[in-house]
Every structure is written in structure tokens, then in C-alpha cells.
Coordinates of C-alpha atoms in Angstrom, one line a residue:
Chain A
X1311 CA -54.2 -2.6 55.6
X1312 CA -57.6 -1.2 55.0
X1313 CA -58.1 2.5 55.2
X1314 CA -60.9 3.9 57.3
X1315 CA -63.4 5.8 55.2
X1316 CA -62.3 9.1 56.7
X1317 CA -58.7 8.5 55.7
X1318 CA -59.8 7.5 52.3
X1319 CA -61.7 10.7 51.8
X1320 CA -58.8 12.7 53.1
X1321 CA -56.4 10.9 50.8
X1322 CA -58.6 11.6 47.7
X1323 CA -59.0 15.2 48.7
X1324 CA -55.2 15.5 49.0
X1325 CA -54.7 13.8 45.7
X1326 CA -57.3 16.0 44.1
X1327 CA -56.4 19.5 45.0
X1328 CA -54.1 19.5 47.9
X1329 CA -54.7 21.4 51.2
X1330 CA -54.6 25.1 51.4
X1331 CA -52.5 26.5 54.2
X1332 CA -55.6 27.8 55.8
X1333 CA -57.2 24.3 55.9
X1334 CA -53.9 23.0 57.3
X1335 CA -53.9 25.6 60.0
X1336 CA -57.5 24.8 60.8
X1337 CA -56.8 21.1 61.3
X1338 CA -53.9 21.8 63.5
X1339 CA -55.9 24.3 65.6
X1340 CA -58.8 21.8 66.1
X1341 CA -56.5 19.1 67.1
X1342 CA -54.9 21.3 69.9
X1343 CA -56.6 20.2 73.1
X1344 CA -55.7 23.3 75.1
X1345 CA -57.0 25.5 72.4
X1346 CA -60.3 23.6 72.3
X1347 CA -60.7 23.9 76.1
X1348 CA -59.9 27.6 75.7
X1349 CA -62.6 27.9 73.0
X1350 CA -65.1 26.2 75.1
X1351 CA -64.3 28.5 78.1
X1352 CA -64.5 31.5 75.8
X1353 CA -67.9 30.4 74.4
X1354 CA -69.2 30.0 77.9
X1355 CA -68.0 33.5 78.9
X1356 CA -69.4 35.0 75.7
X1357 CA -72.8 33.4 76.3
X1358 CA -72.8 34.6 79.8
X1359 CA -72.1 38.1 78.7
X1360 CA -74.7 38.1 75.9
X1361 CA -77.6 36.2 77.6
X1362 CA -76.8 36.7 81.3
X1363 CA -79.2 39.7 81.4
X1364 CA -82.1 37.4 80.5
X1365 CA -81.4 35.1 83.5
X1366 CA -80.9 37.7 86.1
X1367 CA -83.9 38.7 88.2
X1368 CA -82.5 42.1 89.1
X1369 CA -81.1 45.0 87.1
X1370 CA -77.6 46.1 87.7
X1371 CA -78.8 49.4 89.3
X1372 CA -81.6 48.3 91.5
X1373 CA -80.9 48.3 95.3
X1374 CA -82.3 45.4 97.3
X1375 CA -83.6 47.1 100.5
X1376 CA -84.1 43.7 102.1
X1377 CA -80.4 43.0 102.4
X1378 CA -79.1 46.5 102.6
X1379 CA -77.1 47.3 105.7
X1380 CA -76.6 43.6 106.5
X1381 CA -74.8 42.5 103.4
X1382 CA -72.4 40.2 105.3
X1383 CA -75.3 38.2 106.8
X1384 CA -78.0 38.5 104.1
X1385 CA -76.2 39.4 100.9
X1386 CA -74.6 36.1 100.1
X1387 CA -75.3 34.0 97.0
X1388 CA -78.8 32.5 97.2
X1389 CA -81.3 31.2 94.8
X1390 CA -84.4 32.2 96.8
X1391 CA -84.0 36.0 96.5
X1392 CA -82.6 35.9 93.0
X1393 CA -79.1 37.1 93.9
X1394 CA -77.3 34.1 92.3
X1395 CA -73.9 35.7 93.0
X1396 CA -75.0 37.6 96.1
X1397 CA -75.0 41.4 96.3
X1398 CA -72.4 44.1 96.5
X1399 CA -72.0 46.4 99.6
X1400 CA -74.8 48.6 98.4
X1401 CA -77.3 45.8 97.9
X1402 CA -77.0 45.7 94.1
X1403 CA -77.3 42.3 92.4
X1404 CA -73.8 41.0 91.8
X1405 CA -74.9 38.6 89.0
X1406 CA -76.3 41.5 86.9
X1407 CA -73.2 43.5 87.6
X1408 CA -70.8 40.7 86.7
X1409 CA -72.7 40.2 83.4
X1410 CA -72.3 43.9 82.7
X1411 CA -68.6 43.9 83.8
X1412 CA -67.9 41.0 81.5
X1413 CA -69.6 42.8 78.6
X1414 CA -67.5 45.9 79.2
X1415 CA -64.3 44.1 79.7
X1416 CA -64.8 42.0 76.5
X1417 CA -65.7 45.2 74.6
X1418 CA -62.7 47.1 75.8
X1419 CA -60.5 44.1 74.9
X1420 CA -61.9 43.7 71.4
X1421 CA -62.1 47.4 70.5
X1422 CA -58.6 48.0 72.0
X1423 CA -57.1 45.1 70.0
X1424 CA -58.9 46.4 66.9
X1425 CA -57.5 49.9 67.2
X1426 CA -54.0 48.4 67.9
X1427 CA -54.3 46.2 64.9
X1428 CA -55.5 48.8 62.4
X1429 CA -52.9 51.4 63.5
X1430 CA -50.1 48.9 63.9
X1431 CA -50.8 47.2 60.6
X1432 CA -51.0 50.3 58.5
X1433 CA -47.9 51.9 60.1
X1434 CA -45.9 48.7 59.8
X1435 CA -47.0 48.0 56.3
X1436 CA -46.2 51.5 55.1
X1437 CA -42.8 51.5 56.8
X1438 CA -41.9 48.1 55.4
X1439 CA -43.2 48.8 51.9
X1440 CA -41.7 52.3 51.4
X1441 CA -38.4 51.2 53.0
X1442 CA -35.2 53.1 53.0
X1443 CA -34.9 56.3 55.0
X1444 CA -38.6 56.6 55.7
X1445 CA -38.6 53.1 57.2
X1446 CA -35.6 53.9 59.3
X1447 CA -37.2 57.1 60.7
X1448 CA -40.6 55.4 61.3
X1449 CA -39.1 52.5 63.2
X1450 CA -36.9 54.8 65.3
X1451 CA -40.1 56.6 66.2
X1452 CA -41.6 53.3 67.3
X1453 CA -38.5 52.6 69.4
X1454 CA -38.9 56.0 71.1
X1455 CA -42.6 55.4 71.8
X1456 CA -41.8 52.0 73.2
X1457 CA -39.6 53.5 75.9
X1458 CA -42.5 55.7 77.2
X1459 CA -44.2 54.4 80.4
X1460 CA -47.6 54.2 78.8
X1461 CA -49.7 53.3 81.8
X1462 CA -48.6 56.5 83.4
X1463 CA -49.4 58.6 80.3
X1464 CA -52.8 56.9 80.0
X1465 CA -53.5 57.7 83.7
X1466 CA -52.5 61.3 83.0
X1467 CA -54.9 61.4 80.1
X1468 CA -57.8 59.9 82.1
X1469 CA -57.3 62.4 84.9
X1470 CA -56.8 65.4 82.7
X1471 CA -59.7 64.8 80.3
X1472 CA -62.1 63.1 82.6
X1473 CA -62.8 59.4 82.9
X1474 CA -64.7 58.9 79.7
X1475 CA -65.0 55.4 78.2
X1476 CA -64.0 56.7 74.8
X1477 CA -60.6 57.8 76.1
X1478 CA -60.2 54.5 77.8
X1479 CA -61.0 52.6 74.6
X1480 CA -58.7 54.7 72.5
X1481 CA -56.0 54.9 75.1
X1482 CA -55.8 51.2 75.7
X1483 CA -55.6 50.6 72.0
X1484 CA -53.0 53.2 71.3
X1485 CA -50.8 51.7 74.0
X1486 CA -50.0 48.6 72.1
X1487 CA -49.9 49.3 68.4
X1488 CA -46.1 49.4 68.4
X1489 CA -45.4 45.7 68.8
X1490 CA -47.9 45.1 66.0
X1491 CA -46.2 47.6 63.8
X1492 CA -42.8 45.9 64.2
X1493 CA -44.2 42.4 63.4
X1494 CA -46.1 43.7 60.4
X1495 CA -43.1 45.6 59.1
X1496 CA -40.9 42.5 59.3
X1497 CA -43.5 40.4 57.4
X1498 CA -44.0 43.2 54.8
X1499 CA -40.3 43.2 54.1
X1500 CA -40.4 39.5 53.1
X1501 CA -43.6 39.9 51.0
X1502 CA -42.5 43.0 49.2
X1503 CA -40.0 41.2 47.0
X1504 CA -42.4 38.6 45.7
X1505 CA -43.5 38.4 42.1
X1506 CA -47.1 39.4 42.6
X1507 CA -46.1 42.7 44.2
X1508 CA -43.6 43.3 41.4
X1509 CA -46.3 42.6 38.9
X1510 CA -48.7 45.0 40.5
X1511 CA -46.1 47.7 40.5
X1512 CA -45.2 47.0 36.9
X1513 CA -48.8 47.4 35.8
X1514 CA -48.9 50.8 37.5
X1515 CA -50.9 50.1 40.7
X1516 CA -50.3 52.9 43.2
X1517 CA -48.5 52.3 46.5
X1518 CA -51.5 52.7 48.8
X1519 CA -53.5 50.2 46.7
X1520 CA -50.7 47.7 46.7
X1521 CA -50.4 48.0 50.5
X1522 CA -54.1 47.6 51.1
X1523 CA -55.0 45.1 48.3
X1524 CA -51.9 42.9 48.0
X1525 CA -49.8 43.2 51.1
X1526 CA -52.2 43.5 54.1
X1527 CA -54.4 40.5 53.0
X1528 CA -51.3 38.3 52.9
X1529 CA -50.5 39.3 56.5
X1530 CA -53.9 38.4 57.9
X1531 CA -52.7 35.2 59.5
X1532 CA -50.0 36.9 61.5
X1533 CA -52.3 39.8 62.3
X1534 CA -55.1 37.4 63.5
X1535 CA -52.7 35.6 65.8
X1536 CA -51.3 38.7 67.5
X1537 CA -54.8 40.3 67.7
X1538 CA -56.0 37.3 69.7
X1539 CA -53.0 37.6 72.0
X1540 CA -53.6 41.3 72.3
X1541 CA -57.2 41.0 73.6
X1542 CA -56.3 39.6 77.0
X1543 CA -53.5 42.2 77.4
X1544 CA -56.1 44.9 76.7
X1545 CA -58.4 43.4 79.3
X1546 CA -55.6 43.3 81.8
X1547 CA -54.7 46.9 81.1
X1548 CA -58.3 48.1 81.4
X1549 CA -58.8 46.1 84.6
X1550 CA -55.6 47.5 86.0
X1551 CA -56.9 51.1 85.4
X1552 CA -60.3 50.2 86.7
X1553 CA -58.7 48.7 89.8
X1554 CA -57.2 52.1 90.5
X1555 CA -60.6 53.6 90.2
X1556 CA -59.8 55.5 87.0
X1557 CA -61.6 53.3 84.6
X1558 CA -65.3 53.2 83.6
X1559 CA -67.7 55.1 85.8
X1560 CA -70.8 54.1 87.7
X1561 CA -73.3 52.8 86.9
X1562 CA -71.2 51.2 84.3
X1563 CA -68.7 48.7 85.6
X1564 CA -66.0 46.3 84.4
X1565 CA -64.4 43.2 85.8
X1566 CA -61.5 45.2 87.1
X1567 CA -63.8 47.7 88.9
X1568 CA -65.7 44.8 90.4
X1569 CA -62.5 43.1 91.6
X1570 CA -61.4 46.4 93.1
X1571 CA -64.7 46.8 95.0
X1572 CA -64.5 43.2 96.1
X1573 CA -60.9 43.7 97.2
X1574 CA -62.0 46.7 99.2
X1575 CA -64.7 44.9 101.2
X1576 CA -63.1 41.5 101.9
X1577 CA -62.4 42.6 105.5
X1578 CA -66.2 42.4 106.1
X1579 CA -66.3 38.8 105.1
X1580 CA -68.1 39.3 101.8
X1581 CA -65.8 37.0 99.9
X1582 CA -68.3 36.4 97.1
X1583 CA -67.9 40.0 96.0
X1584 CA -64.3 39.3 95.1
X1585 CA -64.8 35.6 94.1
X1586 CA -67.3 35.8 91.3
X1587 CA -65.8 38.7 89.3
X1588 CA -62.4 37.1 89.8
X1589 CA -63.6 33.8 88.5
X1590 CA -64.9 35.4 85.3
X1591 CA -61.8 37.5 84.9
X1592 CA -59.6 34.4 85.2
X1593 CA -61.8 32.3 82.9
X1594 CA -61.8 35.0 80.2
X1595 CA -58.0 35.4 80.3
X1596 CA -57.5 31.6 80.4
X1597 CA -59.7 31.2 77.4
X1598 CA -58.1 33.9 75.4
X1599 CA -54.5 32.9 76.2
X1600 CA -55.2 29.3 75.2
X1601 CA -57.0 30.2 72.0
X1602 CA -54.3 32.7 71.1
X1603 CA -51.5 30.2 71.8
X1604 CA -53.4 27.6 69.7
X1605 CA -53.8 30.0 66.8
X1606 CA -50.1 30.9 67.0
X1607 CA -49.1 27.3 66.9
X1608 CA -51.5 26.7 64.0
X1609 CA -50.7 29.8 61.9
X1610 CA -47.3 31.0 62.8
X1611 CA -45.1 30.7 59.7
X1612 CA -42.0 30.3 61.9
X1613 CA -43.2 26.9 62.9
X1614 CA -43.4 25.4 59.4
Chain B
X812 CA -19.2 48.3 72.3
X813 CA -18.5 51.8 73.5
X814 CA -19.8 53.3 70.3
X815 CA -22.9 51.1 70.6
X816 CA -23.6 52.4 74.1
X817 CA -23.1 56.0 72.9
X818 CA -25.5 55.4 70.0
X819 CA -28.1 54.0 72.4
X820 CA -27.6 57.0 74.6
X821 CA -28.1 59.3 71.6
X822 CA -31.5 57.7 71.2
X823 CA -32.3 57.8 74.9
X824 CA -31.9 61.5 75.3
X825 CA -34.4 62.6 72.6
X826 CA -36.8 59.9 74.0
X827 CA -36.7 61.5 77.4
X828 CA -37.1 65.0 76.0
X829 CA -40.1 63.8 73.9
X830 CA -41.6 62.2 77.0
X831 CA -41.2 65.5 79.0
X832 CA -42.7 67.6 76.2
X833 CA -45.7 65.2 75.6
X834 CA -46.6 65.1 79.3
X835 CA -46.1 68.8 79.7
X836 CA -48.3 69.8 76.7
X837 CA -50.9 67.2 77.7
X838 CA -51.1 68.6 81.2
X839 CA -51.2 72.2 80.1
X840 CA -53.8 71.8 77.4
X841 CA -56.2 70.0 79.8
X842 CA -59.4 71.8 80.9
X843 CA -59.0 73.1 84.5
X844 CA -55.8 74.1 86.1
X845 CA -54.1 73.1 89.4
X846 CA -55.9 75.9 91.2
X847 CA -59.4 75.1 90.0
X848 CA -61.2 74.4 93.3
X849 CA -64.7 74.2 94.6
X850 CA -64.5 77.8 95.7
X851 CA -63.6 80.2 92.9
X852 CA -60.4 82.2 93.7
X853 CA -60.6 85.9 93.2
X854 CA -59.1 86.7 89.8
X855 CA -56.2 88.7 91.3
X856 CA -55.2 85.8 93.6
X857 CA -55.4 83.4 90.7
X858 CA -53.2 85.7 88.5
X859 CA -50.7 86.0 91.3
X860 CA -50.5 82.3 91.8
X861 CA -50.1 81.7 88.0
X862 CA -47.4 84.3 88.0
X863 CA -45.6 82.6 90.9
X864 CA -45.6 79.2 89.3
X865 CA -44.8 80.6 85.9
X866 CA -48.1 79.5 84.4
X867 CA -48.7 82.8 82.7
X868 CA -45.6 82.5 80.5
X869 CA -46.0 81.2 76.9
X870 CA -46.0 77.4 76.7
X871 CA -42.6 77.1 75.0
X872 CA -41.0 79.1 77.7
X873 CA -42.5 77.0 80.4
X874 CA -41.3 73.8 78.8
X875 CA -37.9 75.4 78.3
X876 CA -37.6 76.5 81.9
X877 CA -38.8 73.1 83.2
X878 CA -36.2 71.2 81.1
X879 CA -33.5 73.7 82.0
X880 CA -34.2 73.2 85.7
X881 CA -34.0 69.4 85.4
X882 CA -30.8 69.4 83.3
X883 CA -28.8 72.0 85.2
X884 CA -30.0 71.4 88.8
X885 CA -32.0 68.2 88.7
X886 CA -34.8 70.3 90.0
X887 CA -38.4 69.2 89.2
X888 CA -39.9 72.4 90.7
X889 CA -42.3 72.9 93.6
X890 CA -45.4 70.9 94.3
X891 CA -48.6 72.7 93.2
X892 CA -50.6 71.3 96.1
X893 CA -48.2 71.0 99.1
X894 CA -47.0 74.6 99.3
X895 CA -43.9 73.8 101.4
X896 CA -42.6 70.7 99.6
X897 CA -40.7 70.3 96.3
X898 CA -41.3 67.4 93.9
X899 CA -37.8 66.2 94.7
X900 CA -38.7 65.8 98.4
X901 CA -41.9 63.9 97.6
X902 CA -40.1 61.5 95.2
X903 CA -37.1 61.1 97.6
X904 CA -39.5 59.9 100.3
X905 CA -41.2 57.2 98.2
X906 CA -38.5 56.1 95.9
X907 CA -36.4 54.0 98.3
X908 CA -39.5 52.0 99.3
X909 CA -40.4 51.3 95.7
X910 CA -36.8 50.4 94.9
X911 CA -36.7 48.0 97.9
X912 CA -39.7 45.9 97.0
X913 CA -39.2 46.4 93.3
X914 CA -35.7 45.0 93.2
X915 CA -36.6 42.2 95.6
X916 CA -39.5 41.2 93.4
X917 CA -37.4 41.4 90.3
X918 CA -34.6 39.2 91.8
X919 CA -37.1 36.7 93.1
X920 CA -39.0 36.6 89.8
X921 CA -35.8 36.0 87.8
X922 CA -34.2 33.5 90.2
X923 CA -37.3 31.4 90.9
X924 CA -38.5 31.7 87.3
X925 CA -35.3 30.6 85.7
X926 CA -34.7 27.7 88.2
X927 CA -38.2 26.5 87.7
X928 CA -37.8 26.7 83.9
X929 CA -34.5 24.9 83.9
X930 CA -35.8 22.2 86.2
X931 CA -38.8 21.7 84.0
X932 CA -36.8 21.6 80.8
X933 CA -34.1 19.1 82.1
X934 CA -36.9 16.8 83.3
X935 CA -39.0 17.2 80.2
X936 CA -42.4 15.5 80.4
X937 CA -41.9 14.4 84.0
X938 CA -44.5 15.3 86.7
X939 CA -42.2 18.2 87.7
X940 CA -42.4 19.5 84.2
X941 CA -46.2 19.3 84.1
X942 CA -46.4 20.9 87.5
X943 CA -44.2 23.8 86.4
X944 CA -46.1 24.4 83.3
X945 CA -49.4 24.2 85.2
X946 CA -48.2 26.7 87.8
X947 CA -46.9 29.1 85.2
X948 CA -50.1 29.0 83.1
X949 CA -52.2 29.6 86.3
X950 CA -50.0 32.5 87.4
X951 CA -50.4 34.2 84.1
X952 CA -53.9 35.2 84.9
X953 CA -53.0 36.4 88.4
X954 CA -51.6 39.9 87.8
X955 CA -50.6 42.0 90.9
X956 CA -54.1 43.5 91.3
X957 CA -55.6 40.1 91.6
X958 CA -52.8 38.6 93.7
X959 CA -53.0 41.5 96.3
X960 CA -56.5 40.9 97.5
X961 CA -56.2 37.1 97.5
X962 CA -53.0 37.3 99.6
X963 CA -54.6 39.7 102.1
X964 CA -57.6 37.4 102.3
X965 CA -55.5 34.3 103.0
X966 CA -52.6 35.6 105.1
X967 CA -54.2 38.5 106.9
X968 CA -57.8 37.6 107.3
X969 CA -57.8 33.9 107.5
X970 CA -54.4 32.8 108.8
X971 CA -53.6 36.1 110.5
X972 CA -49.9 35.6 109.8
X973 CA -49.0 38.8 108.1
X974 CA -49.9 42.5 108.5
X975 CA -52.3 43.7 105.8
X976 CA -50.4 46.9 105.0
X977 CA -47.8 49.4 106.0
X978 CA -44.1 49.6 105.7
X979 CA -42.3 49.0 109.0
X980 CA -40.1 45.9 108.7
X981 CA -39.3 42.9 106.6
X982 CA -42.6 41.1 107.4
X983 CA -44.3 44.0 105.6
X984 CA -42.3 43.2 102.5
X985 CA -43.6 39.7 101.9
X986 CA -47.0 40.2 100.4
X987 CA -46.0 43.2 98.2
X988 CA -43.1 41.2 96.8
X989 CA -45.2 38.0 96.2
X990 CA -48.0 40.1 94.6
X991 CA -45.6 41.9 92.3
X992 CA -43.5 39.0 91.2
X993 CA -45.9 36.1 90.6
X994 CA -47.0 36.7 87.1
X995 CA -43.5 37.7 86.0
X996 CA -42.0 34.6 87.6
X997 CA -44.5 32.5 85.6
X998 CA -43.7 34.2 82.3
X999 CA -39.9 33.8 83.0
X1000 CA -40.4 30.2 83.8
X1001 CA -42.3 29.5 80.6
X1002 CA -39.8 31.4 78.4
X1003 CA -36.8 29.7 80.1
X1004 CA -38.4 26.3 79.8
X1005 CA -39.1 26.5 76.0
X1006 CA -35.8 28.1 75.1
X1007 CA -33.9 25.6 77.3
X1008 CA -35.7 22.7 75.6
X1009 CA -34.6 24.2 72.2
X1010 CA -30.9 24.7 73.3
X1011 CA -30.7 21.2 74.8
X1012 CA -31.2 19.7 71.3
X1013 CA -28.4 21.7 69.7
X1014 CA -25.1 20.4 68.5
X1015 CA -22.8 22.0 71.1
X1016 CA -24.8 20.3 73.9
X1017 CA -24.4 16.9 72.2
X1018 CA -20.7 17.6 71.9
X1019 CA -20.5 18.5 75.5
X1020 CA -22.2 15.4 76.6
X1021 CA -20.2 13.2 74.2
X1022 CA -16.9 14.3 75.7
X1023 CA -18.3 13.1 79.0
X1024 CA -19.0 16.3 80.9
X1025 CA -21.3 15.8 84.0
X1026 CA -24.9 16.8 83.2
X1027 CA -24.8 19.6 85.8
X1028 CA -21.9 21.2 84.0
X1029 CA -23.5 20.8 80.6
X1030 CA -26.6 22.6 81.9
X1031 CA -25.0 25.3 83.9
X1032 CA -22.0 26.0 81.7
X1033 CA -23.1 25.3 78.1
X1034 CA -26.9 25.4 78.0
X1035 CA -27.9 28.1 80.4
X1036 CA -26.1 31.0 78.7
X1037 CA -27.6 30.7 75.2
X1038 CA -31.0 29.8 76.8
X1039 CA -31.0 33.1 78.6
X1040 CA -31.3 35.3 75.5
X1041 CA -35.2 35.3 75.2
X1042 CA -35.4 35.8 78.9
X1043 CA -33.2 38.8 78.8
X1044 CA -35.2 40.4 76.0
X1045 CA -38.3 39.8 78.2
X1046 CA -36.7 41.6 81.2
X1047 CA -37.1 45.1 79.6
X1048 CA -40.9 45.0 79.3
X1049 CA -41.2 43.1 82.6
X1050 CA -39.3 45.9 84.4
X1051 CA -41.7 48.5 83.0
X1052 CA -44.7 46.4 84.0
X1053 CA -43.3 46.0 87.5
X1054 CA -42.9 49.7 88.0
X1055 CA -46.4 50.2 86.8
X1056 CA -47.5 47.4 89.2
X1057 CA -46.0 49.4 92.1
X1058 CA -49.0 51.7 91.8
X1059 CA -51.3 48.8 92.8
X1060 CA -48.9 47.6 95.6
X1061 CA -48.6 51.1 97.0
X1062 CA -52.4 51.6 97.1
X1063 CA -53.4 48.2 98.2
X1064 CA -50.7 47.6 100.9
X1065 CA -50.2 51.3 101.8
X1066 CA -46.5 50.9 101.3
X1067 CA -46.0 54.6 100.6
X1068 CA -43.8 54.3 97.4
X1069 CA -43.8 56.5 94.4
X1070 CA -46.9 54.8 93.0
X1071 CA -48.9 56.4 95.9
X1072 CA -47.3 59.8 95.1
X1073 CA -48.4 59.4 91.5
X1074 CA -52.0 58.5 92.2
X1075 CA -52.4 61.1 94.9
X1076 CA -51.0 63.7 92.6
X1077 CA -53.2 62.5 89.8
X1078 CA -56.3 62.9 92.0
X1079 CA -55.2 66.3 93.3
X1080 CA -54.1 67.6 89.9
X1081 CA -50.7 68.2 91.3
X1082 CA -49.1 68.5 87.8
X1083 CA -45.6 68.9 89.0
X1084 CA -45.5 65.7 91.0
X1085 CA -47.2 63.7 88.2
X1086 CA -44.6 64.9 85.7
X1087 CA -41.8 64.3 88.1
X1088 CA -42.8 60.6 88.6
X1089 CA -43.6 60.1 84.9
X1090 CA -40.2 61.4 83.9
X1091 CA -38.4 59.4 86.6
X1092 CA -40.1 56.2 85.5
X1093 CA -39.3 57.0 81.9
X1094 CA -35.7 57.6 82.7
X1095 CA -35.5 54.3 84.6
X1096 CA -37.1 52.5 81.7
X1097 CA -34.7 53.9 79.2
X1098 CA -31.7 53.1 81.5
X1099 CA -32.9 49.6 82.1
X1100 CA -33.5 48.9 78.4
X1101 CA -29.9 50.1 77.8
X1102 CA -28.6 47.6 80.4
X1103 CA -30.7 44.8 78.8
X1104 CA -29.3 45.6 75.4
X1105 CA -25.7 45.6 76.6
X1106 CA -26.3 42.3 78.5
X1107 CA -27.7 40.9 75.3
X1108 CA -24.7 41.9 73.3
X1109 CA -22.4 40.4 76.0
X1110 CA -24.1 37.0 75.9
X1111 CA -24.7 36.7 72.2
X1112 CA -21.4 37.3 70.3
X1113 CA -23.3 37.1 67.0
X1114 CA -24.7 40.6 67.6
X1115 CA -22.7 43.3 65.9
X1116 CA -22.8 46.9 67.0

């Protein structure tokens, strides 16, 4: 049976040097249909967030006096007056606001996940590497933190210190480093006993350098997977808080805040005000969940 | 078992104390006090008010008094805004409502989620399986604050079947319960399905089938129990998320539960009520996690205490 040229190339490559685990994972990821659909959706949402501003004919703050006061009749989506998604109840262009909301939601998701990753990874790696009593105490502290109703504490923080976007970013990130710390600690325990760590220790490398140079890089796969799954959770958290009116402040907006506004005005028949932000919210989450699941299937060492 | 429960309780109590102290310190280090208003109060009045509510004591003494009041008399102190009401009264008013729709949502999420998951797993790769997977993926992006407006749009504004808000009878329960339970139901269905699929390939199931047990018995008696383990460990976080979701339900459907008390107090800077609700939710969370751990140990005999 003749091999196709592609198979032949693959076979020689295999015989030549073998596949690295990363190449393996990449192949599995790109074969996963759901993950590819997710990636396409995500690319669309990202393009919308980045280039949407250039398409819109209105800024997100401008009031359109032609539709003001009769939003339910005049404010619907239309190509003629440039409000592709219609306007909100004040006559602001919903397309521009959805673009901005998507930007902010994505930013909160990414920054929150980044904070959670950095804090969780360092905490977990230190606990796992040092081990013994320190590990025990550090993980008990994580247990205790996990039992705290964080959403309530975050709302407290936002009310107490004012609704600044910095607190929102930091707070959303600090809510979820604990799960990350647990996962990283578990992985560190298995890596810690390997020869290369022992060799590093024998040559007198200090503990912080071992953790940062030898342990953390070997955990990157696991961290990447959980980071992708964290982003949608961060977006959900931010949207939840914005829905309550405690999130980002005007004129800034986020998808959660837009959904909240849309939800507040549906009684007047302005369904587009709920529909478009909701569509982008769902698309973003869908994309992220699919890509995250795909990455996990491709990279999770448990599956091998 | 008993020593395990005691050990868990020994962790639970410091956790609760830590929560009290964190929220107390946070609240008292914040700029602006509960009596900061548009119109400045005369200094003497402010001093008297601070004296009455014990706000002029040193911080450690305030924390001490507060904890002492809770431990000895279950007393969360007076509200800072409603002069004639205590925190206990405010919570007692909203809590039964939250408990009603919370428990209903929880029961429905677990029952429907598990049945859906089992049905999908036992008919693997059938149309039913695909439908269940599709529904549960779709529902994952429909958290309570998305479900709530959609439900109102469909059932109140378009079909005019259900009242849009309030809390006067069972027909007022329907939308809050659906809004709160959908995304959890979906997650539970997904978890049940995948763990059931795994259990169904294990040796003891083959044995059960080989000795001629009817399929129904194999599933319900032998497969369901081990398949429930991942579901049970999901219940703890799900419970916390559901309590958090009650805030949205209370606001959007005007159901009047503790979520409303919390947001109102947050906006009014009514520190005492905020802390009361936070501590109550924390205590519930800790208690529920304990129940989940015990259940886990009961189902999985491999776990040693």
C-alpha cells in the first residue's frame, strides 16, 4: 500500500527525531473540531474588539439627538443612521458600546487570569518545593481562604474603596488563585524528585532559582490549560459584579454592565439592547470554554 | 468518622473567625464611616453616635465585642441605618425566602442534572446523548444574570404567563428557580455523564452484567454510587455560587431575600448588616462543605480519616 506524501514525511520525521510532547499536543489540539470552532469564534470576537472602533460611525459617548426620547420606535438597529446595533436608552450607539464592553470584559478576563496564575503558581510551587510543615501550613491557609464567600468580600471592597477598575482587576484575580495553587503544588511534588532538580540542588543552586528556572517552566503546560479555563470564569465574575451595578463606571462599560442595562429596559420593547451584548457575551464564553477544553484534552498529562 | 468531623470543625472555627476579622478590619479601615452623609453632622452629634455604636473604642476591642456578642448571644448588633431594627431582624426577614428558592433550585439542579447525565451516558452516542451534551454546553454560558432577563422577556412580556417579580405564591417561585438552577444543572449533567461513562467500563459493572442483573439494577445499584463522587465534590462550590446568585435573583425578581439585604446595606454603608450577611453566608458555606466531605467519605470507602 502506497503512503501518501504527507504520511511519508511524517514517518521520516518520526524516525528522524521523534515528536516532542509539545508537537504531539499541538497535533491533538488542531484535530479537535470543537476547539477549532472555539478558536474561530474567539478570533472573531477579538477582531471585533480590536477593529470594531474603526467600523463604527459613532463614538461610545455621543448622544444621537435624532432618536433620543423615542428609542423604542427610532433606536432600533439600522444601517442608514449608522447605529448597526441600535442605540441604548440615552441615544448612545450600541455598536460602539458593545465594542468597548467586549474590550473591557476581555481585558478583565486576561488580567484577572494573569494575576491568578502568577500568585497561584508561585504560592503552589513554593509550598510544594519546600514541603513538610511549611507546605502543610500553606495549604491549610488555602483551605481556609477557599471557604470564604469571595464574591461578598469583593463587593465589600468595591463599596468600601470606591468602584475603581484597579480594585476590580485585582479583586477578580485574587478570588481564584487558590485552585491554581493547589494544582501547581500537586505537580511540583511530582517534579521535585526528578534527577534534574536533584542535580541543580547538588551543584548549589538556591531554592528560589530552582523554583523559577527548573520547576515553573516544566509546569507551563498545566498552567496554560487552567489559565485558559480561568479567563471565562473571570469574565463571568466581572459581568456578575457589573450586572449588580458595582463594576466599571460610566463612560466605561463592560458586557455585564450592558446586559444589565438591556435587562433593565426590556419592558419598553428595546430587545436589541439586551440581545447584542448577550450575543457577544455568549460567543466569548463559548469560544473560551471550547478552546480551554481542547487545550486540556491536548495537554493534560492525566490523559496520556 | 467522629474524629474526622471534629477535625474538620477545628478548621471551620478559625476560618469563620478569620472571615469575621477580615471583613471587620476591611470595613473599619475604609474611608468614610456609616454616618458620613451629604449634610455634615455637628461634631458633638457624630461623637455621640460613634460612642453609642462603640466606634470610638480601639479596633481590637470592637472586634472582640462583636465576636463575643455573636458567640454568647447570637447577636449581630443593631443596624447602622435603620435605627429601630437589629441585624438579626433584617436577616430573619429575608433568609426564609432565600432558603426556599435556594433549596428548590439546588434540588432541581441535582435531580434533573443527574438524571440527564445518566440518561446520556447509558445511551452513549445516541441522539439523546448529543441533545444532553448540547443542552449542557449551551446552558454553561447562561448564568443566572443572563437567564433572568431572558426568562422575563419570554414568560412575562411575550407570553404573559408568569409575574415578573415579587414573592406571593408558588407561581412567583418558578422564574427565580429556573434562573438560579440552569447553569448548575448543566454542569452536573456534564460531570455525571463523563463519570458515568467511565464507571460503566469498570470491572465490577461487567461482573454485575455477567451474573445477569437487569440493566436498570446495574445502573442504579452498582454504577450510580461510584459515579456520584465527582458530582459531590462539585456540590460545594456550586452551593457557594448559588448563594451568590441569590443576589441577582433578589434584585431582578424583587424576591426580598438576603441578597437584597446585602446589596441595600452595601449601597447604604450599613456595615452591621453587610457583615451579618457575609458571616452567615460564610458559616453556611463551611457547614455545607463539611456535609459534602462527610458524604464523600460515606460513598467512597477508600477515604481514610
